[in-house]
Tab-separated table of C-alpha atoms in Angstrom:
chain	number	residue	atom	x	y	z
A	1	MET	CA	27.757	-74.333	-11.780
A	2	GLY	CA	27.555	-77.624	-9.671
A	3	ALA	CA	28.293	-80.147	-12.753
A	4	PRO	CA	31.532	-79.800	-13.702
A	5	THR	CA	32.994	-79.981	-10.154
A	6	ASN	CA	30.857	-82.996	-9.600
A	7	LEU	CA	32.270	-84.831	-12.335
A	8	PRO	CA	35.427	-87.287	-11.840
A	9	PRO	CA	38.558	-86.018	-12.806
A	10	GLU	CA	38.815	-88.074	-15.718
A	11	GLN	CA	35.561	-86.945	-17.303
A	12	ARG	CA	36.598	-83.275	-16.648
A	13	ARG	CA	38.238	-81.083	-19.414
A	14	THR	CA	39.726	-77.614	-19.675
A	15	LEU	CA	38.018	-74.878	-21.078
A	16	GLY	CA	38.624	-73.108	-24.721
A	17	LEU	CA	39.627	-69.526	-24.519
A	18	GLY	CA	36.778	-69.331	-27.264
A	19	GLU	CA	34.488	-70.623	-24.541
A	20	LEU	CA	36.082	-68.182	-21.828
A	21	LEU	CA	35.629	-65.262	-23.982
A	22	PHE	CA	32.367	-65.946	-25.904
A	23	GLY	CA	30.731	-68.436	-23.395
A	24	GLY	CA	30.138	-71.064	-26.428
A	25	LYS	CA	29.486	-74.621	-25.735
A	26	PRO	CA	31.543	-76.583	-28.288
A	27	VAL	CA	31.408	-80.398	-27.789
A	28	LEU	CA	35.078	-81.780	-27.868
A	29	GLY	CA	35.802	-85.540	-28.079
A	30	GLY	CA	32.102	-86.517	-27.366
A	31	GLN	CA	32.087	-84.926	-23.974
A	32	ALA	CA	28.907	-83.215	-22.926
A	33	PRO	CA	29.121	-79.192	-23.196
A	34	LEU	CA	29.540	-77.884	-19.812
A	35	ARG	CA	27.054	-75.371	-18.460
A	36	MET	CA	28.939	-72.027	-18.827
A	37	ARG	CA	26.415	-69.354	-17.492
A	38	PRO	CA	27.284	-67.673	-14.378
A	39	ARG	CA	24.801	-67.854	-11.495
A	40	ALA	CA	24.093	-64.087	-11.687
A	41	LYS	CA	24.877	-61.720	-14.418
A	42	GLY	CA	24.716	-58.158	-12.358
A	43	THR	CA	21.789	-56.941	-14.353
A	44	LEU	CA	20.194	-55.329	-11.392
A	45	LEU	CA	23.506	-53.413	-10.919
A	46	TYR	CA	22.893	-51.844	-14.463
A	47	LEU	CA	18.972	-51.138	-13.750
A	48	LEU	CA	19.112	-49.592	-10.364
A	49	PRO	CA	21.085	-46.479	-11.331
A	50	VAL	CA	18.962	-45.770	-14.396
A	51	PRO	CA	17.129	-42.886	-12.579
A	52	LEU	CA	20.516	-41.259	-12.178
A	53	LEU	CA	20.908	-41.203	-16.159
A	54	ILE	CA	17.230	-39.550	-16.247
A	55	ALA	CA	18.374	-37.433	-13.674
A	56	ALA	CA	21.534	-36.176	-15.609
A	57	LEU	CA	19.467	-35.754	-18.824
A	58	VAL	CA	16.881	-33.567	-17.119
A	59	GLY	CA	19.655	-31.604	-15.446
A	60	LEU	CA	21.008	-31.132	-18.906
A	61	GLY	CA	17.850	-30.192	-20.320
A	62	ALA	CA	17.219	-27.694	-17.560
A	63	GLY	CA	20.518	-26.413	-18.170
A	64	ARG	CA	21.958	-27.249	-14.951
A	65	LEU	CA	25.558	-28.317	-16.203
A	66	GLU	CA	26.846	-29.172	-12.791
A	67	VAL	CA	24.001	-31.432	-11.965
A	68	ALA	CA	24.162	-33.137	-15.273
A	69	LEU	CA	27.959	-33.713	-14.640
A	70	ILE	CA	27.870	-35.114	-11.473
A	71	ALA	CA	24.697	-37.333	-11.906
A	72	GLY	CA	26.181	-38.370	-15.256
A	73	GLY	CA	29.712	-39.150	-13.726
A	74	LEU	CA	28.057	-41.277	-10.785
A	75	PHE	CA	26.195	-42.956	-13.499
A	76	GLY	CA	29.227	-43.802	-15.174
A	77	LEU	CA	30.741	-45.113	-11.864
A	78	PHE	CA	27.841	-47.331	-11.178
A	79	MET	CA	28.292	-48.670	-14.953
A	80	LEU	CA	31.831	-49.345	-14.502
A	81	GLY	CA	30.948	-51.316	-11.214
A	82	ALA	CA	28.582	-53.358	-12.809
A	83	ASP	CA	30.737	-54.099	-15.575
A	84	LEU	CA	33.530	-55.177	-13.470
A	85	THR	CA	31.271	-57.393	-11.348
A	86	ARG	CA	29.782	-58.942	-14.558
A	87	ARG	CA	33.482	-59.691	-15.674
A	88	GLY	CA	34.294	-61.269	-12.468
A	89	LEU	CA	31.456	-63.452	-12.538
A	90	LYS	CA	32.274	-64.689	-15.688
A	91	ALA	CA	35.834	-65.237	-14.647
A	92	GLU	CA	34.693	-66.644	-11.736
A	93	VAL	CA	32.920	-69.623	-13.773
A	94	ALA	CA	35.636	-70.106	-16.273
A	95	ASP	CA	38.293	-69.907	-13.473
A	96	GLN	CA	36.586	-72.918	-11.642
A	97	THR	CA	36.060	-75.029	-15.072
A	98	LEU	CA	39.821	-74.820	-15.754
A	99	ARG	CA	41.854	-77.907	-14.495
A	100	PHE	CA	45.414	-76.615	-13.694
A	101	ALA	CA	45.991	-72.916	-14.487
A	102	ARG	CA	44.445	-70.272	-12.629
A	103	LEU	CA	43.188	-67.146	-14.713
A	104	ARG	CA	41.806	-64.686	-12.663
A	105	PRO	CA	44.396	-61.803	-12.828
A	106	ALA	CA	42.362	-59.360	-10.357
A	107	PRO	CA	39.511	-59.669	-7.652
A	108	LEU	CA	36.918	-57.924	-10.427
A	109	LYS	CA	33.938	-58.667	-8.275
A	110	THR	CA	35.533	-57.086	-5.509
A	111	LEU	CA	36.499	-54.013	-7.415
A	112	GLY	CA	33.077	-53.909	-8.923
A	113	GLY	CA	31.632	-54.219	-5.251
A	114	LEU	CA	33.710	-51.210	-4.079
A	115	LEU	CA	32.968	-49.196	-7.038
A	116	ILE	CA	29.254	-49.654	-6.245
A	117	GLY	CA	29.485	-48.556	-2.641
A	118	LEU	CA	31.488	-45.504	-3.340
A	119	ALA	CA	29.173	-44.418	-6.051
A	120	THR	CA	26.332	-45.031	-3.451
A	121	GLY	CA	28.054	-43.089	-0.810
A	122	LEU	CA	28.814	-40.155	-3.256
A	123	MET	CA	25.365	-40.118	-4.664
A	124	ALA	CA	24.016	-39.811	-1.225
A	125	SER	CA	26.655	-37.027	-0.505
A	126	TRP	CA	26.545	-34.998	-3.772
A	127	VAL	CA	23.170	-35.393	-5.228
A	128	VAL	CA	20.812	-36.088	-2.481
A	129	VAL	CA	22.751	-34.067	0.170
A	130	LEU	CA	22.894	-36.136	3.083
A	131	GLY	CA	25.297	-35.939	5.827
A	132	LEU	CA	28.724	-37.973	6.113
A	133	GLY	CA	27.455	-40.628	8.469
A	134	LEU	CA	24.197	-41.473	6.364
A	135	SER	CA	26.118	-41.487	3.138
A	136	LEU	CA	28.517	-43.948	4.537
A	137	ALA	CA	25.528	-45.897	5.797
A	138	TYR	CA	24.009	-45.842	2.436
A	139	ALA	CA	27.434	-46.949	0.966
A	140	GLY	CA	27.535	-49.720	3.701
A	141	VAL	CA	24.080	-51.123	2.785
A	142	ALA	CA	24.811	-51.309	-0.861
A	143	MET	CA	27.717	-53.048	-0.197
A	144	LEU	CA	26.365	-55.472	2.181
A	145	GLY	CA	23.424	-56.110	-0.215
A	146	PHE	CA	26.351	-56.579	-3.180
A	147	HIS	CA	27.932	-59.379	-0.908
A	148	PHE	CA	24.719	-60.970	-0.438
A	149	VAL	CA	23.901	-61.157	-4.102
A	150	TYR	CA	27.113	-61.415	-5.735
A	151	GLY	CA	29.519	-62.176	-2.989
A	152	PHE	CA	33.320	-60.586	-2.665
A	153	GLU	CA	36.079	-62.713	-3.677
A	154	SER	CA	38.126	-64.284	-1.288
A	155	TRP	CA	41.486	-62.822	-0.712
A	156	GLY	CA	44.535	-65.156	-1.815
A	157	ARG	CA	44.510	-67.447	-4.630
A	158	GLN	CA	43.040	-70.860	-4.471
A	159	ARG	CA	45.152	-73.673	-4.804
A	160	VAL	CA	44.738	-76.136	-7.820
A	161	VAL	CA	46.161	-79.073	-5.904
A	162	ALA	CA	45.990	-79.683	-1.926
A	163	SER	CA	49.360	-80.570	-1.477
A	164	ASP	CA	52.631	-79.439	0.026
A	165	ASP	CA	54.925	-81.929	-1.708
A	166	GLU	CA	57.500	-80.240	-3.749
A	167	ARG	CA	57.322	-82.398	-6.715
A	168	THR	CA	53.448	-82.431	-7.027
A	169	ARG	CA	53.704	-78.662	-6.999
A	170	LYS	CA	56.359	-78.893	-9.585
A	171	ILE	CA	54.179	-80.969	-11.607
A	172	VAL	CA	51.077	-78.992	-11.528
A	173	ALA	CA	53.306	-75.782	-12.183
A	174	ALA	CA	54.353	-77.701	-15.401
A	175	LEU	CA	50.792	-78.564	-16.312
A	176	ALA	CA	49.576	-75.094	-15.775
A	177	GLU	CA	52.051	-73.479	-17.801
A	178	ALA	CA	51.185	-76.079	-20.462
A	179	GLU	CA	47.455	-75.281	-20.214
A	180	ARG	CA	48.196	-71.498	-20.430
A	181	GLN	CA	50.143	-72.392	-23.787
A	182	LEU	CA	47.002	-73.989	-25.095
A	183	LEU	CA	44.881	-71.037	-24.223
A	184	ASP	CA	47.326	-68.697	-26.111
A	185	LEU	CA	47.345	-71.331	-28.915
A	186	GLU	CA	43.439	-70.979	-29.169
A	187	GLN	CA	43.673	-67.139	-28.818
A	188	ALA	CA	45.954	-67.306	-31.878
A	189	ALA	CA	43.470	-69.598	-33.615
A	190	ALA	CA	40.627	-67.231	-33.092
A	191	ARG	CA	42.664	-64.443	-35.081
A	192	ILE	CA	43.305	-66.865	-38.201
A	193	ALA	CA	40.614	-66.428	-41.164
A	194	ASN	CA	41.385	-69.846	-42.474
A	195	ARG	CA	38.930	-72.393	-41.313
A	196	GLU	CA	40.973	-75.349	-42.179
A	197	LEU	CA	43.778	-74.116	-40.248
A	198	LYS	CA	41.521	-72.939	-37.349
A	199	GLN	CA	40.275	-76.723	-37.189
A	200	ARG	CA	43.851	-78.097	-37.364
A	201	LEU	CA	44.654	-75.875	-34.425
A	202	ALA	CA	41.605	-76.730	-32.385
A	203	ARG	CA	42.434	-80.620	-32.702
A	204	ILE	CA	46.002	-79.817	-31.644
A	205	GLY	CA	44.327	-78.175	-28.611
A	206	VAL	CA	42.182	-81.318	-27.806
A	207	GLN	CA	45.267	-83.533	-28.071
A	208	GLY	CA	47.423	-81.295	-26.036
A	209	ARG	CA	44.540	-81.597	-23.286
A	210	ALA	CA	44.461	-85.024	-23.613
A	211	ILE	CA	48.129	-85.183	-23.080
A	212	LEU	CA	48.142	-83.316	-19.924
A	213	ASP	CA	44.990	-85.177	-18.667
A	214	GLN	CA	47.229	-88.239	-19.263
A	215	ILE	CA	50.037	-86.579	-17.199
A	216	ALA	CA	47.793	-85.987	-14.466
A	217	GLU	CA	46.305	-89.260	-14.164
A	218	ARG	CA	49.884	-90.823	-14.322
A	219	PRO	CA	52.259	-87.819	-13.004
A	220	THR	CA	55.426	-90.020	-13.566
A	221	ASP	CA	54.627	-89.642	-17.206
A	222	LEU	CA	55.735	-85.910	-16.926
A	223	PHE	CA	59.492	-86.941	-17.487
A	224	ARG	CA	58.701	-88.817	-20.724
A	225	ALA	CA	56.538	-85.939	-21.870
A	226	ARG	CA	58.956	-83.369	-21.318
A	227	LYS	CA	59.616	-82.840	-25.093
A	228	PHE	CA	55.918	-82.091	-25.896
A	229	LEU	CA	55.875	-79.801	-23.045
A	230	ASN	CA	58.926	-77.823	-23.585
A	231	VAL	CA	59.645	-78.000	-27.276
A	232	TYR	CA	56.519	-78.895	-29.227
A	233	LEU	CA	53.799	-76.980	-27.364
A	234	ASP	CA	55.879	-73.619	-27.165
A	235	GLY	CA	56.842	-73.974	-30.667
A	236	VAL	CA	53.821	-74.451	-32.199
A	237	LYS	CA	52.485	-71.686	-29.936
A	238	GLN	CA	55.016	-69.287	-31.173
A	239	VAL	CA	54.536	-70.375	-34.704
A	240	ALA	CA	50.643	-69.848	-34.456
A	241	ASP	CA	51.030	-66.550	-32.631
A	242	GLY	CA	53.459	-65.295	-35.698
A	243	TYR	CA	51.340	-66.490	-38.364
A	244	ALA	CA	48.174	-65.089	-36.744
A	245	ARG	CA	50.068	-61.657	-36.447
A	246	THR	CA	51.475	-61.258	-40.174
A	247	HIS	CA	49.113	-63.557	-42.349
A	248	ARG	CA	46.704	-60.756	-43.116
A	249	LEU	CA	49.681	-58.347	-43.641
A	250	ALA	CA	51.340	-60.809	-46.316
A	251	ASP	CA	48.783	-62.868	-48.193
A	252	SER	CA	51.219	-65.392	-49.150
A	253	ARG	CA	50.309	-68.985	-50.253
A	254	GLU	CA	53.458	-70.502	-49.600
A	255	LEU	CA	53.470	-69.196	-45.909
A	256	GLU	CA	50.164	-70.561	-45.659
A	257	GLN	CA	51.005	-73.708	-47.009
A	258	ASN	CA	54.416	-74.128	-44.684
A	259	PHE	CA	52.053	-73.355	-41.899
A	260	ARG	CA	49.767	-76.034	-42.862
A	261	ASN	CA	52.814	-78.522	-43.068
A	262	VAL	CA	53.867	-77.634	-39.710
A	263	LEU	CA	50.695	-77.973	-38.229
A	264	ILE	CA	50.189	-81.593	-39.831
A	265	THR	CA	53.363	-82.307	-38.391
A	266	VAL	CA	52.571	-81.352	-35.014
A	267	GLU	CA	49.255	-83.010	-34.932
A	268	GLN	CA	51.191	-86.361	-35.878
A	269	ALA	CA	53.624	-85.732	-33.217
A	270	PHE	CA	50.926	-84.862	-30.427
A	271	GLU	CA	49.115	-88.167	-31.389
A	272	GLU	CA	52.168	-90.150	-31.483
A	273	GLN	CA	53.180	-88.872	-27.960
A	274	HIS	CA	49.703	-89.497	-26.518
A	275	GLN	CA	49.916	-92.988	-27.781
A	276	ARG	CA	53.267	-93.339	-26.423
A	277	LEU	CA	52.184	-92.415	-22.838
A	278	LEU	CA	49.133	-94.796	-23.068
A	279	LYS	CA	51.364	-97.642	-24.621
A	280	THR	CA	53.976	-96.958	-21.717
A	281	ASP	CA	50.857	-97.284	-19.006
A	282	LEU	CA	49.956	-100.385	-20.453
A	283	MET	CA	53.511	-101.796	-20.345
A	284	ASP	CA	53.897	-100.705	-16.916
A	285	LEU	CA	50.151	-102.602	-16.085
A	286	ASP	CA	51.586	-105.799	-17.962
A	287	VAL	CA	54.649	-105.633	-16.010
A	288	GLN	CA	52.690	-105.208	-12.630
A	289	ILE	CA	50.230	-108.113	-13.639
A	290	GLU	CA	53.229	-110.363	-14.242
A	291	VAL	CA	55.132	-109.795	-10.982
A	292	LEU	CA	51.765	-110.353	-9.021
A	293	LYS	CA	51.154	-113.376	-10.970
A	294	LYS	CA	54.751	-114.764	-10.047
A	295	GLN	CA	54.386	-113.732	-6.412
A	296	LEU	CA	51.203	-115.746	-6.106
A	297	GLU	CA	52.895	-118.753	-7.796
A	298	ARG	CA	55.764	-118.454	-5.523
A	299	GLU	CA	53.682	-118.607	-2.522
A	300	GLY	CA	51.283	-121.197	-3.685
A	301	VAL	CA	48.079	-119.461	-4.322
A	302	ARG	CA	46.393	-120.267	-7.453
B	1	MET	CA	53.692	-91.445	-7.458
B	2	THR	CA	49.602	-91.490	-7.517
B	3	GLN	CA	47.297	-89.434	-9.580
B	4	LEU	CA	47.354	-85.866	-9.186
B	5	ASP	CA	43.921	-84.756	-7.113
B	6	HIS	CA	43.642	-81.841	-9.494
B	7	ARG	CA	39.966	-81.262	-9.130
B	8	ALA	CA	38.952	-77.583	-9.450
B	9	PRO	CA	38.064	-75.816	-6.278
B	10	LYS	CA	34.629	-76.138	-5.356
B	11	PRO	CA	32.250	-73.228	-6.668
B	12	PRO	CA	31.664	-70.271	-4.148
B	13	VAL	CA	28.493	-71.664	-2.109
B	14	ARG	CA	25.532	-69.976	-3.435
B	15	PRO	CA	23.732	-68.094	-0.583
B	16	PRO	CA	20.216	-69.224	0.460
B	17	PHE	CA	17.413	-67.692	-1.442
B	18	GLY	CA	16.531	-65.651	1.513
B	19	VAL	CA	19.745	-64.082	1.764
B	20	ARG	CA	20.164	-63.232	-1.815
B	21	LEU	CA	16.481	-61.646	-1.673
B	22	LEU	CA	17.732	-59.571	1.327
B	23	GLY	CA	20.647	-58.472	-0.721
B	24	VAL	CA	18.300	-57.387	-3.610
B	25	VAL	CA	16.157	-55.362	-1.150
B	26	LEU	CA	19.311	-53.867	0.367
B	27	LEU	CA	20.487	-52.831	-3.522
B	28	ALA	CA	17.214	-51.553	-3.898
B	29	PHE	CA	16.935	-49.677	-1.061
B	30	SER	CA	20.101	-48.053	-1.181
B	31	ILE	CA	21.084	-47.292	-4.959
B	32	GLY	CA	17.238	-47.653	-6.510
B	33	LEU	CA	16.042	-45.345	-3.671
B	34	LEU	CA	18.716	-42.691	-3.702
B	35	SER	CA	18.927	-42.478	-7.520
B	36	CYS	CA	15.115	-41.819	-7.414
B	37	GLN	CA	15.524	-39.288	-4.830
B	38	ALA	CA	18.179	-37.730	-6.907
B	39	LEU	CA	15.847	-37.775	-9.918
B	40	TRP	CA	13.077	-36.029	-7.763
B	41	SER	CA	15.328	-33.442	-6.219
B	42	ILE	CA	16.454	-31.803	-9.522
């Protein structure tokens, strides 16, 4: 996962929900696809407890129900821990690729590691019938091994921007909220069957990210883009979500056409917004060049 | 106001190969060994 973080900010992009969920690698805006695979997948955690499953089946075959239940239950606990770890590893990669928002709601890897430790301790105590001390030692060894291979998550949320400035924090919060809305928009798009409407929503997502990037490059643009952030983005997200929920229930051509018209308008509005921000930046640069020129002329420097 | 330094945080440092190998050995020793013992003890 070294590549994305080595890129300069202007070459980085946000991650689509489709990529987050399915690990796809669409190429947007001519940018090279990012490497989305986590460095480890947790396969070992699925494989190591397999003898426990066999033990459960053998116990069942031998008519020893309590053995089958305990071994099967512990195997389930191991699988739950492995699954949480796998999801935590994926979320970790996805989270690092986002630019403003943070998605990780719970320390999944840590929960997975704790479950693996608990299951190991219980297995040592209940199935292999070791003493309390030895069982705890085995649980500790398993958790240490887990930490060496997968690592526990650090407590507390990582900050997106290393600044205590109130204004900067407000801007980052606004950008993070907008990024979340874009993710919601893509989630709604994934539930819509019509390919053309999906593509329109995808284009709106790309345009939206370009505007967010523009604001990040030049935070004073936040004021100029407030209508985009507060009205258009929220509006299109709500409409897309509503359409995604209802279009399967009521197959209405009129509804589809209305939705299409809204998307076309939003696409135009987003494009205009982006161009307006770029134009303002150019005008500001022109003014700065002119001021510098005048100053140099006044001081007799040519 | 200057451009936001909005770079994503660095990915967690990948432990050296030796440490990861030790981790695999510890996991195999604890989970693998115990689950095999559980199978033989039936």
